[in-house]
Tab-separated table of C-alpha atoms (C1' of nucleotides) in Angstrom:
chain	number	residue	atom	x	y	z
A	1	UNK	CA	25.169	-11.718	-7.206
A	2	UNK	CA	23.292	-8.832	-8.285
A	3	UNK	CA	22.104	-9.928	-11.697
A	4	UNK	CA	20.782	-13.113	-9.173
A	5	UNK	CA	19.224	-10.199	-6.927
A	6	UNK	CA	17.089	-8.788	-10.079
A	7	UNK	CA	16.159	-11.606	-11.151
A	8	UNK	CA	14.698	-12.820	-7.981
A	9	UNK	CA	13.286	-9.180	-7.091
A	10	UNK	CA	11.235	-9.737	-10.726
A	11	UNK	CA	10.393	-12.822	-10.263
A	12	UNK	CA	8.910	-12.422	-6.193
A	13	UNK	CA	9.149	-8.519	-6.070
A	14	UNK	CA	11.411	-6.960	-3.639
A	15	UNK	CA	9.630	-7.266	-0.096
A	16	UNK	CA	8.756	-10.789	-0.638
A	17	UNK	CA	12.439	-11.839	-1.325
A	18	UNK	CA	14.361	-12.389	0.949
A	19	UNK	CA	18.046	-12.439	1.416
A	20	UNK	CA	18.784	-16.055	1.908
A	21	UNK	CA	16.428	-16.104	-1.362
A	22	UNK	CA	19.184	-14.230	-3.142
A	23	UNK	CA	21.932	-16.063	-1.468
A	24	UNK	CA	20.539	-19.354	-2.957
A	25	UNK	CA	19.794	-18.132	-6.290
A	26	UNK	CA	23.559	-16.654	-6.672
A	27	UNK	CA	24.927	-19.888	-4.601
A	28	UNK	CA	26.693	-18.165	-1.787
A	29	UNK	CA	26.163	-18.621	1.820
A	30	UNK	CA	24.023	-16.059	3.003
A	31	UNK	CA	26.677	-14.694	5.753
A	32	UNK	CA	28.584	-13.655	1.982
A	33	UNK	CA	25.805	-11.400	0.829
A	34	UNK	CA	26.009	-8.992	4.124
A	35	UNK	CA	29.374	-8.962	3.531
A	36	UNK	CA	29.132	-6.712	-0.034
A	37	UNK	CA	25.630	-5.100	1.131
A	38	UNK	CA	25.120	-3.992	4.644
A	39	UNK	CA	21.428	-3.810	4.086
A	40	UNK	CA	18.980	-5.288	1.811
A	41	UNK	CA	18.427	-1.736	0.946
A	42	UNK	CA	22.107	-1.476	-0.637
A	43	UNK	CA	20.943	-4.342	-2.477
A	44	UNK	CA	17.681	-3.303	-3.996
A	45	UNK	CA	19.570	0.077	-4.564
A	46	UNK	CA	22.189	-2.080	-6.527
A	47	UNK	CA	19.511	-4.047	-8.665
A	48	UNK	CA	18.165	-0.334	-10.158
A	49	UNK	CA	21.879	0.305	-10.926
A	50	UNK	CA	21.935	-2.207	-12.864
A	51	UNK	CA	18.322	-1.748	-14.798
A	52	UNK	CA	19.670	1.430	-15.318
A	53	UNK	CA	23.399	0.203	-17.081
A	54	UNK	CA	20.920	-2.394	-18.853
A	55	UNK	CA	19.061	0.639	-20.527
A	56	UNK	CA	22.532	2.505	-21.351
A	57	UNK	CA	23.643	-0.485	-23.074
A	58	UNK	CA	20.478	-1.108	-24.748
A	59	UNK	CA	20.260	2.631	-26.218
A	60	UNK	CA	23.865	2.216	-27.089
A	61	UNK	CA	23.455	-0.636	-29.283
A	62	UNK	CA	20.230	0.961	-30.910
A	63	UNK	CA	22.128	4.202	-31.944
A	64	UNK	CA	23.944	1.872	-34.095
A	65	UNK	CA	21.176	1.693	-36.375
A	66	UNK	CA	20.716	4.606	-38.574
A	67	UNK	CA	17.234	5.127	-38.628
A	68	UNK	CA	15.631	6.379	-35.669
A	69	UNK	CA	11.848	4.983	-36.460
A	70	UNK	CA	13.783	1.759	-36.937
A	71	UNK	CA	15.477	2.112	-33.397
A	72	UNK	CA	11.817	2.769	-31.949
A	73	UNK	CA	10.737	-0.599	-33.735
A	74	UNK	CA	13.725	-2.563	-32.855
A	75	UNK	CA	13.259	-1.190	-28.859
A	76	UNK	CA	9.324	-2.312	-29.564
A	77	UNK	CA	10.353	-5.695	-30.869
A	78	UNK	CA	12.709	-6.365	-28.097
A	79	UNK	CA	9.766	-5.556	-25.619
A	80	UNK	CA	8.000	-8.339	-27.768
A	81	UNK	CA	10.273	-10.701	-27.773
A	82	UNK	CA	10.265	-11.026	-23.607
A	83	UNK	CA	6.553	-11.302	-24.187
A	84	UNK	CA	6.671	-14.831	-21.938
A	85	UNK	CA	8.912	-13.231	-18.819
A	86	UNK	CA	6.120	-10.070	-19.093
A	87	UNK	CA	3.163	-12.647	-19.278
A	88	UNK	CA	4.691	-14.476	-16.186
A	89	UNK	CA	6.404	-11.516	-14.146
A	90	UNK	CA	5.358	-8.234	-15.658
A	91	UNK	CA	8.263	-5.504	-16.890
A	92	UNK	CA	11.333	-5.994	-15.390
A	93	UNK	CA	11.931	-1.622	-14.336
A	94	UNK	CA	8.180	-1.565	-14.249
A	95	UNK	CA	7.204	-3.661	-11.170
A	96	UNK	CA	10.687	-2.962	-9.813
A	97	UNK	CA	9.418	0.953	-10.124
A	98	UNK	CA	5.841	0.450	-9.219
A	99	UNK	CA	6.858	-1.550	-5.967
A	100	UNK	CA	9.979	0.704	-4.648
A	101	UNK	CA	7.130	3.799	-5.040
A	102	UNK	CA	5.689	1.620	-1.638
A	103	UNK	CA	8.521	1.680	0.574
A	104	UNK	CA	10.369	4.441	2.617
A	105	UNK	CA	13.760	4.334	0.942
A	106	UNK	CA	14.775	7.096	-1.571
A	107	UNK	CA	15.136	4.798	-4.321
A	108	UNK	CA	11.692	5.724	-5.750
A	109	UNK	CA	13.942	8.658	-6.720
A	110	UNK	CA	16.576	6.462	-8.656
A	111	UNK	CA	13.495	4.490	-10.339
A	112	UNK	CA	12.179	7.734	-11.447
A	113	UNK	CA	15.862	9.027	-13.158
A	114	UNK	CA	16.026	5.511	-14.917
A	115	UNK	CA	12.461	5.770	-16.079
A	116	UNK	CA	13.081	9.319	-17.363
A	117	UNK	CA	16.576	8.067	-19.135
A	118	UNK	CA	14.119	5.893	-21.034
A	119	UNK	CA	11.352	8.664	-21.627
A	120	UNK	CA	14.359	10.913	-22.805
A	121	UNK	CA	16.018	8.447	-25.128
A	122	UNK	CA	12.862	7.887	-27.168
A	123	UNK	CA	11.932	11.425	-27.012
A	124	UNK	CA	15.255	12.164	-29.153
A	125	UNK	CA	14.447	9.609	-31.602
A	126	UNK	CA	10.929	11.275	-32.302
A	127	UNK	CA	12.655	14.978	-32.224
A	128	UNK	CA	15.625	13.313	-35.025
A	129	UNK	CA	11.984	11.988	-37.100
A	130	UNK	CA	11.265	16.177	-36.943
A	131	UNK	CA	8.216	16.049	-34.512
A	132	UNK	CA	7.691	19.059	-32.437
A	133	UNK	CA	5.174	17.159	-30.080
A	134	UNK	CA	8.057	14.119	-28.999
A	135	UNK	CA	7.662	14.057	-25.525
A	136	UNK	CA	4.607	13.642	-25.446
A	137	UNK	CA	5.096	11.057	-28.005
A	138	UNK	CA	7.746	9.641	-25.834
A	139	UNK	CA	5.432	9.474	-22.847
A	140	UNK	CA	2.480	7.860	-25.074
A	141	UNK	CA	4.687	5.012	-26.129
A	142	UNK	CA	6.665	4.326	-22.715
A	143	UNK	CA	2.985	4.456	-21.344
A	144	UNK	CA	1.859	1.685	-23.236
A	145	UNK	CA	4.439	-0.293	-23.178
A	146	UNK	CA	3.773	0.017	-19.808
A	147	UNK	CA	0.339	-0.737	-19.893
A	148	UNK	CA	0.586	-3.382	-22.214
A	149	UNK	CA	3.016	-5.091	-19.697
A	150	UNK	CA	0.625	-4.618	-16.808
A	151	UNK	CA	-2.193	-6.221	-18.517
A	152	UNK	CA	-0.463	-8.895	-20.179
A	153	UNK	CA	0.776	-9.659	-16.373
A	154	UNK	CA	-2.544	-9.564	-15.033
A	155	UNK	CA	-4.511	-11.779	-17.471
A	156	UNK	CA	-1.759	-14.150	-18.610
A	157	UNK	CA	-1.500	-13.512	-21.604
A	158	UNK	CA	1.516	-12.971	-24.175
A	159	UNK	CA	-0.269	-12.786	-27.240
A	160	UNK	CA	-1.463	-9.266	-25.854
A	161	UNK	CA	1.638	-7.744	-25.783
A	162	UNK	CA	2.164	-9.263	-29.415
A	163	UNK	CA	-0.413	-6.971	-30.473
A	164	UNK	CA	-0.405	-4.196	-29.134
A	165	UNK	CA	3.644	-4.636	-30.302
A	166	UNK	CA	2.331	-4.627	-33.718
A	167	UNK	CA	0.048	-1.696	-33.332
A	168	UNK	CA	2.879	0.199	-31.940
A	169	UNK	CA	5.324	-0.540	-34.294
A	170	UNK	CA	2.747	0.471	-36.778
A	171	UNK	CA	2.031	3.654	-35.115
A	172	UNK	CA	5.787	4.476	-35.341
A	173	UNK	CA	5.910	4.015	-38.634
A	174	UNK	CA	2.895	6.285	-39.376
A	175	UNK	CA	4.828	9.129	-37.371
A	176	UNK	CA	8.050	8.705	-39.260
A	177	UNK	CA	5.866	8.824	-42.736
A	178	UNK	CA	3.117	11.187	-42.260
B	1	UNK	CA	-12.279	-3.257	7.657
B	2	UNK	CA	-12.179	-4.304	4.548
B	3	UNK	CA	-12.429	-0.734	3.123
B	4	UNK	CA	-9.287	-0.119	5.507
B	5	UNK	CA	-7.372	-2.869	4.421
B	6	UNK	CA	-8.106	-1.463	0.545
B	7	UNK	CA	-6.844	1.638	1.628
B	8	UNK	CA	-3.578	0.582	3.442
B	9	UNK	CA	-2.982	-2.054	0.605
B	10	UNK	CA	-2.542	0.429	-1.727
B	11	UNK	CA	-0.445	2.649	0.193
B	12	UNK	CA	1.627	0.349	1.227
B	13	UNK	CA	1.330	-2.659	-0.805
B	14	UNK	CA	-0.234	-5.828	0.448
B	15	UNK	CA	3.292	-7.445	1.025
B	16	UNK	CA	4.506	-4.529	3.247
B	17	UNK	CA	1.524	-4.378	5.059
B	18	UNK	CA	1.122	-5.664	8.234
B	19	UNK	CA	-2.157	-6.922	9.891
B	20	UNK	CA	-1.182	-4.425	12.781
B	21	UNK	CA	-1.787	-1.728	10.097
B	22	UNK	CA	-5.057	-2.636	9.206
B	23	UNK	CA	-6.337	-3.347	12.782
B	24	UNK	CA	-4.814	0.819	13.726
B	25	UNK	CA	-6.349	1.944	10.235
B	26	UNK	CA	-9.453	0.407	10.893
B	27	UNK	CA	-9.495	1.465	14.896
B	28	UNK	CA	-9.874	-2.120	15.691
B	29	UNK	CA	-8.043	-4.234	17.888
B	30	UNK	CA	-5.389	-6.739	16.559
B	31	UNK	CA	-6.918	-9.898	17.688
B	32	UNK	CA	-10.609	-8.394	15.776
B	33	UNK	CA	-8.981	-8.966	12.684
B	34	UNK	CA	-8.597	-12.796	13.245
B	35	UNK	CA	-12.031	-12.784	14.198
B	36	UNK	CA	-13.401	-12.226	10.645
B	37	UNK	CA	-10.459	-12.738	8.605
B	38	UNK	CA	-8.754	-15.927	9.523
B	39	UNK	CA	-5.967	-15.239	7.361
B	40	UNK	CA	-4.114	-12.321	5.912
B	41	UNK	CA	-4.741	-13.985	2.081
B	42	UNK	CA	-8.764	-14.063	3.263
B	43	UNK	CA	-7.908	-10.080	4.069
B	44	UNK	CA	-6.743	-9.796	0.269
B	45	UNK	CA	-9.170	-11.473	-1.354
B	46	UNK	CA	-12.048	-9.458	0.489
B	47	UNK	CA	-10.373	-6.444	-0.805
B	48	UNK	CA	-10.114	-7.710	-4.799
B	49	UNK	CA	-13.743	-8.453	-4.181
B	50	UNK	CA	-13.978	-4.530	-2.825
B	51	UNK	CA	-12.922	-3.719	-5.932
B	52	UNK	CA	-14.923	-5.659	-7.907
B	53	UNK	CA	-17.945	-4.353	-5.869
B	54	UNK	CA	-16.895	-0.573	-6.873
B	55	UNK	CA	-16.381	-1.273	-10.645
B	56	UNK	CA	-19.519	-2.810	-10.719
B	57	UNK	CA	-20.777	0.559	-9.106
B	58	UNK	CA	-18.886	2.120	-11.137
B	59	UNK	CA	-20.370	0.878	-15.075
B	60	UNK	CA	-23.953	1.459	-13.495
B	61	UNK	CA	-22.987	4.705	-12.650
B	62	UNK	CA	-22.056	5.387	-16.108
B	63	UNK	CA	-24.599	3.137	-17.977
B	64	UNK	CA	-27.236	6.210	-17.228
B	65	UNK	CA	-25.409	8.115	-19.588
B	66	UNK	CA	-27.290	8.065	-22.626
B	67	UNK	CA	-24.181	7.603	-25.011
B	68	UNK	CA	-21.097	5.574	-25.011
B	69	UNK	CA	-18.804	8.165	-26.069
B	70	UNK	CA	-20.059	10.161	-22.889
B	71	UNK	CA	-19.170	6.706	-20.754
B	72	UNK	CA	-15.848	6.275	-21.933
B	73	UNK	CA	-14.975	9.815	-21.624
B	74	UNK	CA	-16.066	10.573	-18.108
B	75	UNK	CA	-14.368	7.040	-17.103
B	76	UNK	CA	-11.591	8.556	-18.174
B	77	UNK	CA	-12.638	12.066	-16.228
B	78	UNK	CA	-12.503	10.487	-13.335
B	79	UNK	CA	-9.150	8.662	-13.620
B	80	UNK	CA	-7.939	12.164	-13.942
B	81	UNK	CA	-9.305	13.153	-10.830
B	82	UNK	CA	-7.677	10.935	-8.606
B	83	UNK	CA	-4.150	12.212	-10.457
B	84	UNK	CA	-2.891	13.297	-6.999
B	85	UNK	CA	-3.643	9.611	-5.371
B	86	UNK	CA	-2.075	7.925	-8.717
B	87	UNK	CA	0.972	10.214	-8.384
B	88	UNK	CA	1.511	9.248	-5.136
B	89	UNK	CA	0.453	5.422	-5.087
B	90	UNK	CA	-0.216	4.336	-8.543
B	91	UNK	CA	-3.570	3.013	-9.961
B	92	UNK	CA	-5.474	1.343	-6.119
B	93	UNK	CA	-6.287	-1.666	-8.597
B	94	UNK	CA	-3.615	-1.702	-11.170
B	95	UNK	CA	-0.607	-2.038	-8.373
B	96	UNK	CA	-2.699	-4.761	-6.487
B	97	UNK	CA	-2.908	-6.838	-9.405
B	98	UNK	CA	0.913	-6.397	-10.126
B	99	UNK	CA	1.938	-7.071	-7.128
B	100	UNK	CA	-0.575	-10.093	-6.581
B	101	UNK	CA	0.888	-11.520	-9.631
B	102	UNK	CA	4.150	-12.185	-7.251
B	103	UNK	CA	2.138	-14.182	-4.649
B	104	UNK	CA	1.689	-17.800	-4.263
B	105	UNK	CA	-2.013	-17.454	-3.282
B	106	UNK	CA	-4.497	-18.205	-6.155
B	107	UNK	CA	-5.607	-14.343	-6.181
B	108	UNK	CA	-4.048	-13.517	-9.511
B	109	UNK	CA	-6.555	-15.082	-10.953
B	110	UNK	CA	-9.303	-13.206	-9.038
B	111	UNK	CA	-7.755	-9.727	-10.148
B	112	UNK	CA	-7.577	-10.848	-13.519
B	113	UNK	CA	-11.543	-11.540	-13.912
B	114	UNK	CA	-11.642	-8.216	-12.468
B	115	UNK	CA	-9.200	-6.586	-14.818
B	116	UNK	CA	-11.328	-8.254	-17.649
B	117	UNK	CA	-14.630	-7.363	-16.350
B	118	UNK	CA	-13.663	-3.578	-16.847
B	119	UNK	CA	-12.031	-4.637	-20.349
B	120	UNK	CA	-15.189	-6.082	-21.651
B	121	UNK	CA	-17.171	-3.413	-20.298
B	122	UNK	CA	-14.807	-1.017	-22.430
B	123	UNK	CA	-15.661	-3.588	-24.902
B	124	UNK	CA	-19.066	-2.400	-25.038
B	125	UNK	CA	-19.213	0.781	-24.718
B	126	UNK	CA	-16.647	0.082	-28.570
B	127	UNK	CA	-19.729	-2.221	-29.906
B	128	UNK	CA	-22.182	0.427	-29.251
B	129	UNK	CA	-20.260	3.302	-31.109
B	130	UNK	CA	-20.285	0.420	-33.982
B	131	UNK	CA	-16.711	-0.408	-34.007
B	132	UNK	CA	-15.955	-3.903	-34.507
B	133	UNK	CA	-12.380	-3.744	-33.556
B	134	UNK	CA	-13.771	-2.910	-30.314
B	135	UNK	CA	-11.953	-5.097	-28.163
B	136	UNK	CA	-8.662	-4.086	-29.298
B	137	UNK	CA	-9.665	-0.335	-28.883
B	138	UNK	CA	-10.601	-1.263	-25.701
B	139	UNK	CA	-7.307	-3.387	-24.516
B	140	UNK	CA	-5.601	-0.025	-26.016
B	141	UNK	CA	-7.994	2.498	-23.877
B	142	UNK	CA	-7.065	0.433	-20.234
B	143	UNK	CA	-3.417	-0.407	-21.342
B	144	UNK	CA	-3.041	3.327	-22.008
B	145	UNK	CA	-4.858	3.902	-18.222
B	146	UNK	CA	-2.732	1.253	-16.402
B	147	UNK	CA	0.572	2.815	-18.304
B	148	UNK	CA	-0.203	6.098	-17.225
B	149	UNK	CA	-0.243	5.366	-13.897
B	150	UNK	CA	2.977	3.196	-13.684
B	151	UNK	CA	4.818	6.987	-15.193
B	152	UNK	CA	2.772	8.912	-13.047
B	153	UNK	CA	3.402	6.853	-9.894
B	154	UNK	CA	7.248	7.164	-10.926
B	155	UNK	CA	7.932	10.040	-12.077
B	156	UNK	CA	5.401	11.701	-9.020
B	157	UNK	CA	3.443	13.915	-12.109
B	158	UNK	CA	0.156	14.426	-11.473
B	159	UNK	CA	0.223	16.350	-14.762
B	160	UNK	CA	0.878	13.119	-16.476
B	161	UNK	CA	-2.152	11.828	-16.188
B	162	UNK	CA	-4.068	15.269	-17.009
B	163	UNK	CA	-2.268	15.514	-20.385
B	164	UNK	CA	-2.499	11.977	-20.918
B	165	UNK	CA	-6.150	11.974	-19.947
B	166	UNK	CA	-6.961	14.895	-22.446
B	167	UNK	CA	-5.159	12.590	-25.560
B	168	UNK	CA	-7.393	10.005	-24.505
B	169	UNK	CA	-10.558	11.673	-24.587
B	170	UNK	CA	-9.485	13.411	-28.275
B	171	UNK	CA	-9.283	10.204	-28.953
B	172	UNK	CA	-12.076	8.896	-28.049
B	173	UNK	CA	-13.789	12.053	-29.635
B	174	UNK	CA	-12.288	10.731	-32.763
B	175	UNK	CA	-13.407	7.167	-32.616
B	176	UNK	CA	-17.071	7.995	-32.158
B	177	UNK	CA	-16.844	10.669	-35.121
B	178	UNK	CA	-15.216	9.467	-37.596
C	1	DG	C1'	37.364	-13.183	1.923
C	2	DT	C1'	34.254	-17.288	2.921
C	3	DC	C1'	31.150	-19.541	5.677
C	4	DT	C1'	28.378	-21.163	10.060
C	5	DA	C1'	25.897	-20.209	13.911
C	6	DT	C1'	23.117	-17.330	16.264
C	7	DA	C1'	21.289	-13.000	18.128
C	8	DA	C1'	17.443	-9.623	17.713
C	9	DT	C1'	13.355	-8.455	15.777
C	10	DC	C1'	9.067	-8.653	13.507
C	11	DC	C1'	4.823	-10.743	12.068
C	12	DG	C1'	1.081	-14.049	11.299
C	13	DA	C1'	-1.696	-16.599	14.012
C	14	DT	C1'	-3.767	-18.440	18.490
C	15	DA	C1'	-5.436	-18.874	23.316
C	16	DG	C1'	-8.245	-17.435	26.422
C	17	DA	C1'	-10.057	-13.702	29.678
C	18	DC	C1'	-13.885	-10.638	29.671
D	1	DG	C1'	-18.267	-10.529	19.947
D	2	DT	C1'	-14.244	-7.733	21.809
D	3	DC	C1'	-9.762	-7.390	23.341
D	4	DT	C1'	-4.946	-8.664	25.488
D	5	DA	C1'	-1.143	-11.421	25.769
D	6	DT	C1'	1.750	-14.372	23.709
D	7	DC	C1'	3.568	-18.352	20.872
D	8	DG	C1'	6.065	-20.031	16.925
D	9	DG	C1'	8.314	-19.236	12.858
D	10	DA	C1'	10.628	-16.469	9.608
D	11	DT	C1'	13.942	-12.780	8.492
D	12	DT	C1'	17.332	-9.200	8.926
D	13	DA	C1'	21.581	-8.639	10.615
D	14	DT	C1'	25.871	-9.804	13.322
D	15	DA	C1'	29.740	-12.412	15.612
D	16	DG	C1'	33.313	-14.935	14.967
D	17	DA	C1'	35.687	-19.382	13.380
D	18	DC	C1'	38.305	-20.752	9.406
DNA sequence: GTCTATAATCCGATAGAC
DNA sequence: GTCTATCGGATTATAGAC
């Protein structure tokens, strides 16, 4: 029910979407979804729970490799590779982040932590590659990934974000090589 | 009005918004509203249009400056100095157009000719400093604007944006001297 | 726990007085 | 043109049968 709820909060955004939305896209009678959320709020703040056990697993499984420019590339080419969803829907955290920033809830606060998990993550990959300036290498490559997902978004276009992919992936490797 | 409805749009988002808000923003009576807008998507699409209006105030602006380099780096200047407003509410065009891309109206498609129209301009300003991957440099210069907002928005930094801002100008520096 | 029916509220839109 | 009052529909949330 909550992987149907972020889903559906991507796909409409959060205020648009409403519960009996949610109730149809996980198949249970809407009566059932106030049953394990009280308020739509519990709900939303449910969905960022689960963006951020998304990222843990994702930065688990990239540790695995043992290069950290290669991690960077692999995160990059995992962006890429959801090119069509971005095109369509924009980033999955981003929008999510970008929209709960509107409303009176504290969850802009639990965006922000997840956001910063990411920031962090990649900022200890660039400090393992020896640079003294990774955050704000960090920052410069969650920014445009970012960016890149807003613009694809806005003009429709995946083959944008398969560039700028490239360039990025590029850029890493010019970091990890100087 | 419409400059109202611009404003409360991008505090609130156009979704949370109510027409209510606009009429009490504006000082207007609710029924007023009706009489100009007859619908709250009409309301929307005079404020994309606002937007338009101001970028295209905007380029002139700049255009006086004798050199490109100068263009693209006060552009950037004055990104910067709405850092406070972008902490708090994101990029006023940026966060339209994402959430836009959720509606069912046709108005995507009316930010994204926006969204372009400051690309190509970007484009330009590339051509002039007689670099002919100039579009790409410019996807890369509004990508990295857009992205900095989303993290600034989030993570509530105003100093984001001010570091970020300074990398981009280097590197715009860079570009024109090479 | 699951589901239906419905209460309570909010909002877009309209009617019509001035 | 300006403003008030209100309708109709949608949505959050609840009550209560099974």
């Amino acid at each position: 029910m909550v992987e149907a709820a972020v889903q559906v909060f991507h796909q409409q955004g959060v205020e648009k979407t409403t519960l009996a939305d949610i109730a149809r896209a996980a198949d249970v009678p809407l009566g059932n979804v106030y049953y394990y959320f009280k308020t739509k709020d519990q709900l939303v703040e449910a969905a960022v729970e689960a963006h951020c056990d998304q990222l843990t697993r994702l930065t688990a499984r990239l540790e695995q490799l043992p290069d950290p420019a290669a991690r960077l590339k692999t995160l990059i080419a995992g962006w890429v590779e959801e090119r069509e969803t971005a095109a369509r829907f924009g980033c999955p955290f981003g929008t999510l982040a970008t929209e709960l920033d509107k409303r009176d809830d504290g969850l802009d606060l639990a965006a922000a932590q997840v956001m910063r998990a990411l920031i962090d993550w990649v900022e200890g990959q660039f400090t393992e590659l020896g640079r003294p300036d990774a955050h704000a290498l960090a920052i410069e490559l969650v920014a445009a990934y970012q960016g890149m997902s807003v613009l694809t978004n806005t003009l429709r276009d995946p083959g944008l974000m398969a560039a700028q992919g490239e360039r990025l992936q590029a850029w890493v490797d010019g970091l990890a090589r100087p």
